[in-house]
Coordinates of C-alpha atoms in Angstrom, one line a residue:
M297 CA 56.9 -3.5 35.6
Y298 CA 57.2 -0.6 33.2
I299 CA 55.2 -2.5 30.6
V300 CA 52.3 -2.9 33.0
Y301 CA 52.3 0.8 33.7
I302 CA 52.3 1.5 29.9
V303 CA 49.4 -0.9 29.3
V304 CA 47.4 0.6 32.1
A305 CA 48.1 4.2 30.9
L306 CA 47.1 3.2 27.4
L307 CA 43.9 1.7 28.6
I308 CA 43.1 4.8 30.6
V309 CA 43.8 7.0 27.5
L310 CA 41.6 4.8 25.3
Y311 CA 38.8 4.9 28.0
I312 CA 39.0 8.7 28.2
R313 CA 39.0 9.0 24.4
G314 CA 35.9 6.8 24.2
L315 CA 34.1 9.0 26.8
I316 CA 35.0 12.1 24.8
I317 CA 33.8 10.6 21.5
S318 CA 30.6 9.3 23.2
S319 CA 29.9 12.7 24.7
K320 CA 30.4 14.5 21.3
E321 CA 28.1 12.0 19.6
K322 CA 25.4 12.4 22.3
K323 CA 25.6 16.2 22.0
K324 CA 25.4 16.0 18.2
Q325 CA 22.3 13.7 18.5
Q326 CA 20.7 16.1 20.9
E327 CA 21.2 19.1 18.6
K328 CA 19.8 17.1 15.7
I329 CA 16.7 16.1 17.6
K330 CA 16.0 19.8 18.6
K331 CA 16.4 20.9 15.0
Q332 CA 14.2 18.2 13.6
Y333 CA 11.2 18.9 15.7
G334 CA 8.6 20.8 13.6
R335 CA 10.4 20.2 10.3
I336 CA 9.7 17.9 7.3
L337 CA 12.2 15.1 7.6
N338 CA 11.9 13.3 4.2
K339 CA 13.0 10.0 5.8
D340 CA 14.5 7.2 3.7
Y341 CA 12.0 4.3 3.5
S342 CA 14.0 2.3 1.0
F343 CA 14.7 -0.5 3.5
Q344 CA 11.2 -0.5 5.0
G345 CA 8.5 -2.0 2.8
K346 CA 4.7 -1.7 3.3
N347 CA 4.7 -5.1 5.0
H348 CA 6.8 -3.7 7.8
R349 CA 4.6 -0.7 8.3
N350 CA 1.5 -2.8 7.9
A351 CA 2.2 -5.2 10.8
L352 CA -0.3 -3.7 13.3
V353 CA -3.0 -3.3 10.5
K354 CA -2.6 -7.0 9.8
L355 CA -2.8 -7.9 13.5
H356 CA -6.2 -6.1 13.6
E357 CA -7.4 -7.5 10.2
G358 CA -11.2 -7.7 10.1
Q359 CA -11.7 -5.1 12.8
E360 CA -14.6 -2.7 12.3
G361 CA -13.6 0.9 11.4
L362 CA -10.4 0.3 9.5
L363 CA -9.9 2.0 6.1
D364 CA -10.0 -0.5 3.3
D365 CA -7.2 -0.7 0.7
I366 CA -9.2 1.0 -2.0
T367 CA -9.7 4.1 0.1
W368 CA -6.1 4.1 1.4
N369 CA -4.7 3.9 -2.1
D370 CA -7.2 6.3 -3.7
L371 CA -6.2 9.0 -1.2
E372 CA -2.4 8.3 -1.4
M373 CA -2.3 7.7 2.3
D374 CA 1.2 6.3 2.1
R375 CA 2.4 9.8 1.2
I376 CA 0.3 11.3 4.0
F377 CA 1.9 8.9 6.4
E378 CA 5.4 9.7 5.2
R379 CA 4.7 13.5 5.5
I380 CA 3.6 13.1 9.1
D381 CA 6.1 10.5 10.2
S382 CA 9.1 11.6 12.2
C383 CA 9.1 8.6 14.5
K384 CA 12.4 7.4 16.0
S385 CA 11.5 3.7 16.2
A386 CA 9.9 0.9 14.2
A387 CA 7.2 0.7 17.0
G388 CA 6.4 4.4 16.5
E389 CA 6.1 4.0 12.7
E390 CA 3.8 1.0 12.9
D391 CA 1.6 2.7 15.5
L392 CA 1.2 5.8 13.4
Y393 CA 0.5 3.8 10.2
Y394 CA -2.1 1.8 12.1
R395 CA -3.8 4.9 13.6
L396 CA -4.2 6.5 10.2
H397 CA -6.2 3.4 9.2
D398 CA -8.3 3.2 12.4
V399 CA -11.0 5.8 11.7
G400 CA -13.5 3.8 13.8
N401 CA -11.7 4.6 17.1
V402 CA -11.6 8.3 18.0
D403 CA -9.1 7.9 20.8
E404 CA -9.5 10.9 23.2
E405 CA -6.6 9.6 25.3
Y406 CA -4.3 9.8 22.3
K407 CA -5.5 13.4 21.7
K408 CA -4.6 14.3 25.3
L409 CA -1.2 12.7 24.9
I410 CA -0.4 14.7 21.7
N411 CA -1.4 17.9 23.5
E412 CA 0.7 17.2 26.5
L413 CA 3.8 16.3 24.5
E414 CA 3.3 19.6 22.5
E415 CA 3.2 21.5 25.7
Y416 CA 6.0 19.9 27.8
E417 CA 9.1 20.5 25.7
D418 CA 11.6 19.0 28.2
A419 CA 9.7 15.8 28.7
R420 CA 9.2 15.5 24.9
F421 CA 12.9 16.0 24.3
E422 CA 14.0 13.5 26.9
L423 CA 11.5 10.9 25.7
T424 CA 12.6 11.4 22.0
L425 CA 16.3 10.8 23.0
S426 CA 15.2 7.6 24.8
L427 CA 13.1 6.3 21.9
C428 CA 16.1 6.7 19.6
K429 CA 17.7 3.8 21.6
L430 CA 14.8 1.6 20.7
G431 CA 15.6 2.1 17.0
Y432 CA 14.5 0.4 13.8
L433 CA 14.2 -3.1 12.6
K434 CA 15.1 -3.7 8.9
K435 CA 13.5 -7.1 8.3
L436 CA 10.4 -7.7 10.4
S437 CA 8.0 -6.0 12.7
P438 CA 8.7 -5.7 16.5
Y439 CA 5.6 -7.9 16.9
D440 CA 7.1 -10.5 14.6
Y441 CA 10.3 -10.6 16.5
L442 CA 8.4 -11.0 19.8
E443 CA 6.3 -13.8 18.3
F444 CA 9.3 -15.6 16.9
L445 CA 11.1 -15.4 20.3
T446 CA 8.2 -16.5 22.4
K447 CA 7.5 -19.5 20.2
Q448 CA 10.9 -21.0 20.8
K449 CA 10.9 -24.3 22.5
K450 CA 11.8 -24.1 26.2
K451 CA 14.5 -26.3 27.6
H452 CA 16.0 -26.7 31.0
S453 CA 19.7 -26.0 31.7
V454 CA 20.2 -28.7 34.5
R455 CA 22.6 -30.7 32.4
D456 CA 24.7 -27.7 31.5
I457 CA 24.8 -26.5 35.1
L458 CA 25.8 -29.9 36.4
M459 CA 28.5 -30.3 33.9
D460 CA 29.8 -26.8 34.8
L461 CA 29.8 -27.8 38.5
L462 CA 31.7 -31.0 37.6
F463 CA 34.7 -28.8 36.7
I464 CA 35.2 -27.9 40.4
P465 CA 36.1 -31.4 41.7
L466 CA 38.1 -32.2 38.6
I467 CA 40.2 -29.1 38.8
A468 CA 40.7 -29.9 42.6
L469 CA 41.7 -33.4 41.6
S470 CA 44.3 -32.0 39.2
F471 CA 46.2 -30.5 42.2
I472 CA 46.4 -33.8 43.9
Y473 CA 46.8 -36.1 40.8
P474 CA 48.0 -33.6 38.1
L475 CA 48.0 -36.0 35.1
P476 CA 44.7 -37.8 35.7
G477 CA 43.0 -34.6 36.9
A478 CA 44.2 -32.6 33.8
A479 CA 43.1 -35.4 31.5
A480 CA 39.6 -35.5 33.1
V481 CA 39.3 -31.7 32.8
F482 CA 40.3 -31.9 29.1
V483 CA 37.8 -34.7 28.4
L484 CA 35.0 -32.7 30.1
L485 CA 36.0 -29.6 28.1
V486 CA 35.9 -31.5 24.8
I487 CA 32.5 -33.0 25.6
N488 CA 31.2 -29.5 26.5
I489 CA 32.5 -28.0 23.3
F490 CA 30.9 -30.8 21.3
I491 CA 27.6 -30.3 23.0
Y492 CA 27.9 -26.6 22.7
F493 CA 28.3 -26.6 18.9
H494 CA 25.3 -29.0 18.7
D495 CA 23.0 -26.9 20.9
K496 CA 24.1 -23.4 19.9
R497 CA 22.1 -23.6 16.7
V498 CA 19.0 -22.5 18.7
L499 CA 20.7 -19.2 19.0
D500 CA 21.5 -18.8 15.3
G501 CA 19.6 -15.9 13.9
L502 CA 18.1 -14.8 17.2
L503 CA 20.4 -11.9 18.0
V504 CA 18.2 -9.3 16.4
S505 CA 15.1 -10.6 18.3
L506 CA 17.1 -10.8 21.6
S507 CA 18.6 -7.4 21.2
F508 CA 15.3 -5.8 20.4
I509 CA 13.6 -7.4 23.5
V510 CA 16.5 -6.2 25.7
R511 CA 16.0 -2.6 24.3
V512 CA 12.3 -2.8 24.9
S513 CA 13.0 -3.9 28.5
E514 CA 15.4 -1.0 29.0
Q515 CA 12.8 1.4 27.8
G516 CA 10.2 -0.2 30.1
L517 CA 12.6 0.3 33.1
W518 CA 13.3 3.9 32.0
L519 CA 9.6 4.8 31.7
A520 CA 8.8 3.2 35.1
S521 CA 11.4 5.6 36.6
K522 CA 9.7 8.7 35.2
K523 CA 6.8 10.6 36.7
Y524 CA 5.5 12.3 33.6
S525 CA 1.8 13.3 33.9
F526 CA 1.0 11.6 30.6
L527 CA 2.2 8.2 32.0
T528 CA 0.0 8.3 35.1
D529 CA -2.4 5.8 33.7
Y530 CA 0.4 3.4 32.9
N531 CA 2.6 3.7 35.9
E532 CA 1.0 0.9 38.0
R533 CA 1.5 -1.7 35.3
L534 CA 5.0 -0.5 34.4
N535 CA 6.0 -0.7 38.1
G536 CA 4.6 -4.2 38.4
L537 CA 6.7 -5.4 35.4
T538 CA 10.1 -3.9 36.5
G539 CA 11.2 -7.3 37.9
L540 CA 10.5 -8.9 34.5
F541 CA 12.3 -6.1 32.6
K542 CA 15.4 -6.3 34.8
A543 CA 15.7 -10.1 34.5
V544 CA 15.3 -10.1 30.7
K545 CA 17.7 -7.2 30.4
Q546 CA 20.4 -9.0 32.5
S547 CA 20.0 -12.2 30.6
G548 CA 19.9 -10.6 27.2
S549 CA 22.7 -8.2 27.8
Y550 CA 25.2 -11.1 28.2
L551 CA 24.0 -12.7 25.0
I552 CA 24.5 -9.5 23.1
A553 CA 27.9 -8.9 24.7
S554 CA 28.9 -12.3 23.4
G555 CA 29.0 -10.8 19.9
R556 CA 26.8 -13.1 17.9
N557 CA 25.6 -11.8 14.6
N558 CA 22.2 -12.6 13.0
T559 CA 23.7 -15.3 10.8
G560 CA 24.7 -17.3 13.9
A561 CA 28.4 -17.0 13.3
S562 CA 30.6 -16.1 16.3
A563 CA 32.1 -12.7 16.2
S564 CA 35.7 -11.9 17.2
S565 CA 35.7 -8.1 16.6
S566 CA 36.9 -7.3 20.1
P567 CA 39.0 -9.1 22.8
I568 CA 36.1 -9.1 25.2
E569 CA 33.8 -10.9 22.6
M570 CA 36.6 -13.4 21.9
V571 CA 37.1 -14.2 25.6
L572 CA 33.3 -14.6 26.1
N573 CA 33.0 -16.9 23.1
Y574 CA 35.7 -19.3 24.6
I575 CA 33.9 -19.1 28.0
N576 CA 30.6 -20.0 26.3
M577 CA 32.1 -23.0 24.5
A578 CA 33.5 -24.3 27.8
L579 CA 30.6 -23.5 30.2
H580 CA 27.5 -22.8 28.0
I581 CA 26.8 -19.6 29.8
D582 CA 25.1 -18.0 26.8
L583 CA 22.8 -21.1 26.4
I584 CA 22.0 -21.0 30.1
Q585 CA 21.2 -17.3 29.9
Y586 CA 19.2 -17.7 26.7
R587 CA 17.0 -20.4 28.3
H588 CA 16.7 -18.3 31.5
M589 CA 15.5 -15.4 29.3
L590 CA 12.9 -17.5 27.5
G591 CA 11.7 -18.7 30.9
R592 CA 11.2 -15.2 32.1
L593 CA 9.4 -14.2 28.8
S594 CA 7.1 -17.2 29.1
G595 CA 3.5 -16.0 29.8
H596 CA 4.5 -12.4 29.3
K597 CA 3.9 -12.0 25.5
E598 CA 0.9 -9.8 26.1
D599 CA 2.9 -7.6 28.6
Y600 CA 5.6 -7.0 26.0
E601 CA 3.0 -6.3 23.3
W602 CA 1.4 -3.8 25.6
L603 CA 4.8 -2.1 26.3
I604 CA 5.7 -2.0 22.6
R605 CA 2.4 -0.4 21.8
L606 CA 2.9 2.1 24.6
L607 CA 6.3 3.0 23.3
G608 CA 4.9 3.2 19.7
S609 CA 2.1 5.5 20.9
L610 CA 4.5 7.9 22.6
D611 CA 6.7 8.0 19.5
S612 CA 3.8 8.5 17.1
A613 CA 2.3 11.2 19.3
I614 CA 5.6 13.2 19.3
S615 CA 5.6 12.8 15.5
V616 CA 2.0 14.2 15.2
A617 CA 3.0 17.1 17.5
S618 CA 6.0 17.8 15.2
Y619 CA 3.7 17.6 12.2
R620 CA 1.4 20.1 13.6
K621 CA 4.2 22.6 14.1
S622 CA 5.4 22.0 10.6
L623 CA 2.1 23.1 9.0
Q624 CA 2.7 26.6 7.7
N625 CA -0.9 27.0 6.8
G626 CA -2.1 26.1 10.3
F627 CA -4.3 23.3 11.6
C628 CA -7.2 22.8 14.0
E629 CA -8.4 20.1 16.4
P630 CA -11.7 18.7 15.1
V631 CA -15.0 18.7 16.9
I632 CA -16.3 15.1 16.6
T633 CA -20.0 15.2 17.4
G634 CA -22.1 12.3 18.8
D635 CA -24.7 12.8 16.1
K636 CA -25.9 10.0 13.9
A637 CA -27.3 12.3 11.2
Q638 CA -24.9 13.1 8.4
S639 CA -23.3 16.6 8.3
L640 CA -19.9 18.1 7.7
N641 CA -18.5 21.6 8.2
I642 CA -14.9 22.3 7.2
Q643 CA -13.7 25.9 7.0
E644 CA -10.7 27.0 5.0
G645 CA -9.6 23.4 4.5
Y646 CA -6.6 22.5 2.4
H647 CA -4.8 19.4 1.0
P648 CA -1.8 18.6 3.3
L649 CA 0.5 17.6 0.4
I650 CA 0.1 20.8 -1.7
K651 CA 2.8 23.4 -1.0
K652 CA 0.7 26.4 -1.9
P653 CA -2.8 25.2 -1.4
V654 CA -6.1 27.1 -2.1
M655 CA -8.4 27.1 0.9
N656 CA -12.0 25.9 0.4
S657 CA -14.9 25.7 2.8
I658 CA -18.1 23.8 2.8
A659 CA -20.9 23.2 5.3
T660 CA -23.5 20.6 4.4
D661 CA -26.0 18.1 5.8
K662 CA -26.8 16.6 2.4
G663 CA -25.0 15.1 -0.5
V664 CA -22.7 17.2 -2.6
L665 CA -22.5 17.0 -6.4
L666 CA -19.4 18.6 -7.9
T667 CA -19.2 19.6 -11.6
G668 CA -16.6 21.5 -13.5
S669 CA -14.2 21.4 -16.3
N670 CA -11.1 19.2 -16.5
A671 CA -8.2 20.1 -14.2
S672 CA -10.3 22.6 -12.3
G673 CA -9.9 21.0 -8.9
K674 CA -12.7 18.6 -8.4
S675 CA -10.6 15.5 -7.5
T676 CA -8.3 17.5 -5.3
F677 CA -11.2 18.9 -3.4
L678 CA -12.7 15.4 -2.8
R679 CA -9.3 14.2 -1.6
M680 CA -8.9 17.3 0.6
V681 CA -12.1 16.7 2.4
A682 CA -11.6 12.9 2.7
I683 CA -8.0 13.1 4.0
N684 CA -8.9 15.7 6.6
A685 CA -11.9 13.6 7.7
I686 CA -9.5 10.7 8.2
M687 CA -7.0 12.8 10.1
A688 CA -9.8 14.2 12.2
Q689 CA -10.8 10.8 13.4
T690 CA -7.3 9.3 13.8
I691 CA -4.7 11.9 14.8
H692 CA -7.0 14.8 15.9
T693 CA -5.3 17.1 13.4
V694 CA -7.1 18.8 10.5
C695 CA -5.6 21.0 7.8
A696 CA -8.3 23.7 8.2
K697 CA -9.4 26.6 10.3
S698 CA -12.2 24.5 11.7
Y699 CA -13.8 21.0 11.3
K700 CA -17.0 19.6 12.8
A701 CA -18.7 16.3 11.9
P702 CA -19.9 13.1 13.4
K703 CA -17.7 10.0 13.4
Y704 CA -18.0 8.3 10.0
K705 CA -17.1 5.1 8.3
I706 CA -15.1 6.5 5.3
Y707 CA -14.9 5.1 1.8
S708 CA -13.8 6.4 -1.6
S709 CA -14.0 5.3 -5.2
I710 CA -11.7 7.7 -7.0
A711 CA -8.5 6.3 -8.6
L712 CA -9.7 2.9 -9.9
T713 CA -7.9 1.0 -12.6
D714 CA -8.5 -2.2 -14.6
N715 CA -7.7 -5.4 -12.7
L716 CA -5.7 -7.1 -15.5
L717 CA -4.5 -10.0 -13.3
G718 CA -8.0 -10.7 -12.1
G719 CA -9.4 -10.3 -15.7
E720 CA -11.8 -7.5 -14.7
S721 CA -12.6 -4.5 -16.8
Y722 CA -12.6 -1.0 -15.4
F723 CA -16.4 -1.0 -15.3
I724 CA -16.5 -4.3 -13.2
V725 CA -13.9 -2.8 -10.8
E726 CA -15.9 0.3 -10.5
I727 CA -19.3 -1.3 -9.8
K728 CA -17.6 -3.6 -7.2
S729 CA -16.1 -0.5 -5.5
L730 CA -19.5 1.3 -5.4
K731 CA -21.2 -1.9 -4.2
R732 CA -19.0 -2.1 -1.1
I733 CA -20.1 1.4 -0.1
L734 CA -23.8 0.6 -0.6
D735 CA -23.4 -2.6 1.5
S736 CA -21.6 -0.7 4.3
A737 CA -24.4 1.9 4.4
K738 CA -26.9 -0.9 5.3
D739 CA -25.3 -1.1 8.8
N740 CA -27.1 2.1 9.8
E741 CA -23.8 3.8 10.9
P742 CA -23.0 7.2 9.4
V743 CA -20.9 6.8 6.2
L744 CA -18.9 9.5 4.4
C745 CA -18.0 8.6 0.9
F746 CA -16.2 10.2 -2.1
V747 CA -16.9 9.2 -5.7
D748 CA -15.1 10.6 -8.7
E749 CA -16.8 10.3 -12.1
V750 CA -19.6 7.9 -11.2
L751 CA -19.7 4.9 -13.6
R752 CA -17.3 6.5 -16.1
G753 CA -16.6 3.1 -17.6
T754 CA -19.9 2.8 -19.6
N755 CA -22.0 4.6 -22.2
T756 CA -23.6 8.0 -21.6
V757 CA -27.3 7.0 -21.3
E758 CA -26.7 4.1 -18.9
R759 CA -24.1 6.0 -17.0
I760 CA -26.4 8.9 -16.2
S761 CA -29.4 6.7 -15.4
A762 CA -27.5 4.3 -13.2
S763 CA -25.5 7.1 -11.5
K764 CA -28.8 8.9 -10.6
V765 CA -30.2 5.7 -9.0
I766 CA -27.0 4.9 -7.1
L767 CA -26.5 8.4 -5.8
E768 CA -30.2 8.6 -4.8
S769 CA -29.8 5.3 -3.0
L770 CA -26.8 6.5 -1.0
N771 CA -28.6 9.7 -0.1
S772 CA -31.6 7.8 1.2
M773 CA -29.4 5.9 3.6
N774 CA -27.3 7.3 6.5
V775 CA -24.7 8.4 4.0
L776 CA -23.0 11.8 3.2
C777 CA -21.8 11.4 -0.4
F778 CA -19.4 13.8 -2.2
A779 CA -19.5 12.9 -5.9
A780 CA -17.8 14.6 -8.9
T781 CA -19.1 14.2 -12.4
H782 CA -18.9 15.7 -15.9
D783 CA -22.5 14.8 -16.6
G784 CA -24.3 18.1 -16.1
E785 CA -27.7 16.3 -16.5
L786 CA -27.2 14.8 -13.0
C787 CA -27.4 18.3 -11.5
E788 CA -31.0 18.6 -12.5
L789 CA -31.9 15.0 -11.9
L790 CA -30.5 15.1 -8.3
N791 CA -31.3 18.7 -7.5
D792 CA -33.7 17.8 -4.6
S793 CA -31.3 15.4 -2.9
Y794 CA -27.8 16.9 -3.6
E795 CA -26.3 20.4 -3.3
N796 CA -24.7 21.5 -6.5
Y797 CA -21.2 23.0 -6.4
H798 CA -18.6 23.6 -9.2
F799 CA -15.2 24.7 -10.1
E800 CA -14.5 26.8 -13.2
E801 CA -11.8 28.2 -15.3
S802 CA -11.0 31.7 -16.7
I803 CA -10.2 32.0 -20.4
V804 CA -8.2 35.0 -21.7
D805 CA -6.9 35.0 -25.3
S806 CA -7.3 31.2 -25.5
D807 CA -5.3 30.7 -22.4
I808 CA -6.9 28.8 -19.5
S809 CA -6.3 29.5 -15.8
F810 CA -7.9 28.1 -12.7
D811 CA -8.5 29.7 -9.3
Y812 CA -9.5 26.3 -7.7
M813 CA -12.2 28.0 -5.6
L814 CA -15.4 26.1 -4.8
K815 CA -18.5 27.9 -6.1
K816 CA -22.2 27.3 -5.5
G817 CA -24.4 25.8 -8.3
P818 CA -23.7 23.6 -11.3
A819 CA -20.9 24.3 -13.8
S820 CA -21.9 26.1 -17.0
T821 CA -18.7 25.7 -19.0
R822 CA -16.5 23.0 -20.5
N823 CA -12.9 23.1 -21.5
A824 CA -11.7 19.8 -23.0
L825 CA -11.1 21.2 -26.5
L826 CA -9.5 24.4 -25.2
L827 CA -7.1 22.3 -23.2
L828 CA -6.2 20.3 -26.3
R829 CA -5.5 23.6 -28.1
S830 CA -3.4 25.0 -25.2
Y831 CA -1.2 21.9 -25.3
G832 CA -0.4 22.3 -29.0
Y833 CA -2.8 19.9 -30.7
D834 CA -3.2 20.6 -34.5
K835 CA -5.6 23.4 -35.3
D836 CA -7.5 21.5 -37.9
L837 CA -8.1 18.6 -35.5
I838 CA -9.5 21.1 -32.9
D839 CA -11.7 22.8 -35.5
K840 CA -13.2 19.5 -36.6
A841 CA -13.9 18.5 -33.0
E842 CA -15.6 21.8 -32.2
N843 CA -17.8 21.4 -35.3
V844 CA -18.8 17.9 -34.1
A845 CA -19.5 19.2 -30.6
Y846 CA -21.7 22.0 -32.0
K847 CA -23.8 19.5 -34.0
L848 CA -24.2 17.2 -31.0
D849 CA -25.4 20.2 -28.9
L850 CA -28.0 21.1 -31.5
K851 CA -29.2 17.5 -31.7
L852 CA -29.4 17.1 -27.9
N853 CA -31.1 20.4 -27.3

């Protein structure tokens, strides 16, 4: 009797210890979440490749208004995403990654959601804690797991249930005729175990999918119980799906408790899991529950996709709100006009990845031609305007004092390279990149494009003549083009159709410095040879180069 008391006392102590540890962990997590809001997280993305982030983008492949790969890579948008991202779930990360691509959909409801989550701190904190339970998936996208699970073949469990019921009369028989009854029970048990190890292969590798769908169901039930103002438009559908969520949660929870890992091997890390595994072998309860869960999921793939997207939107909106708070140089909400005519007004804009940025402003309703010496800030300015235009149309957050423009299709041709695998030279890659912008401009929708060093891959005469014609063509369409060039001749040739701006350097005792401030008019200086000198190139080499440049200037002028 004393042993029973000792065991009970030990179990009580272990239970209390577990509660204390759980309480400490929860408190620690709450403090961490509070500290993280409004800070740069520098998350580890080593286990999450672009394919994982890219799932929603792939699902919407071919949709109008998505940024193309050239523009995304030109502007280093992966780095922008990582700077903004503080999501607590895979669904949130994928939603944010997709939204940063979707410049064609200026989602006002998402803007409202971000603003409400900024304002209601308690709701935001409670929601963040809940989203942490949804968690990450290291291998596939949430949508891939859902697709995988809903494509499983559906089978009935009538045979398993009838065989389980058969144990009742056989066990009763063993009380009347012990030996034959026990033998019959044993034979039925062996048959069930044999069938189990044959059929259980359907569960091999499914635990991750099952576990995720259970967590999604739990989040659906939790959201349905809340009366947040920002959930008003979703409450009716959430409430209508609570029966489904409960059924899936109940079925899936037993499967997870059985302790299967994602290789299909049975686990025995705890006494409860070990007991459940033996019960499953004898009675096939996990197989019955699995089939029941698939039955409940049947026909509800779209409902779960909707719920995953809702959870992702909430998570990404909190991330954007946190990003806004982290911007030490401030931000603004953009004004997206309904105009079809091209225009753009950005005041005190800055590049979101530069720690100590220089603010620049520009207001224009015609093309902009940028000139200036090397390293003076032309490319950074192009990227600054382009990135802020993208963030304006996707996450309603601009790194500037103010931003006003219509909704644009956005393209760039900035950081191109040779396509060695495709056997294409730099020039071929460049003309293809420019062609896609010209083709898009034919749709009569406003286009905002950014071109760095137009046709740099060919000779001077043909570059200038072709650049003039291409830039004039863009300007004659419904396109607002920002182009940077070292060809000062273009400033005169395009003076009627483009506004001229430039960046310049200051030279003191052969030392070069830049203020990175945008200035009106074309550039009047160059600095390539001075940069060579400042980086320690041989003096004789520089002198010879300067002599050649002087002779060329005389010849051209």
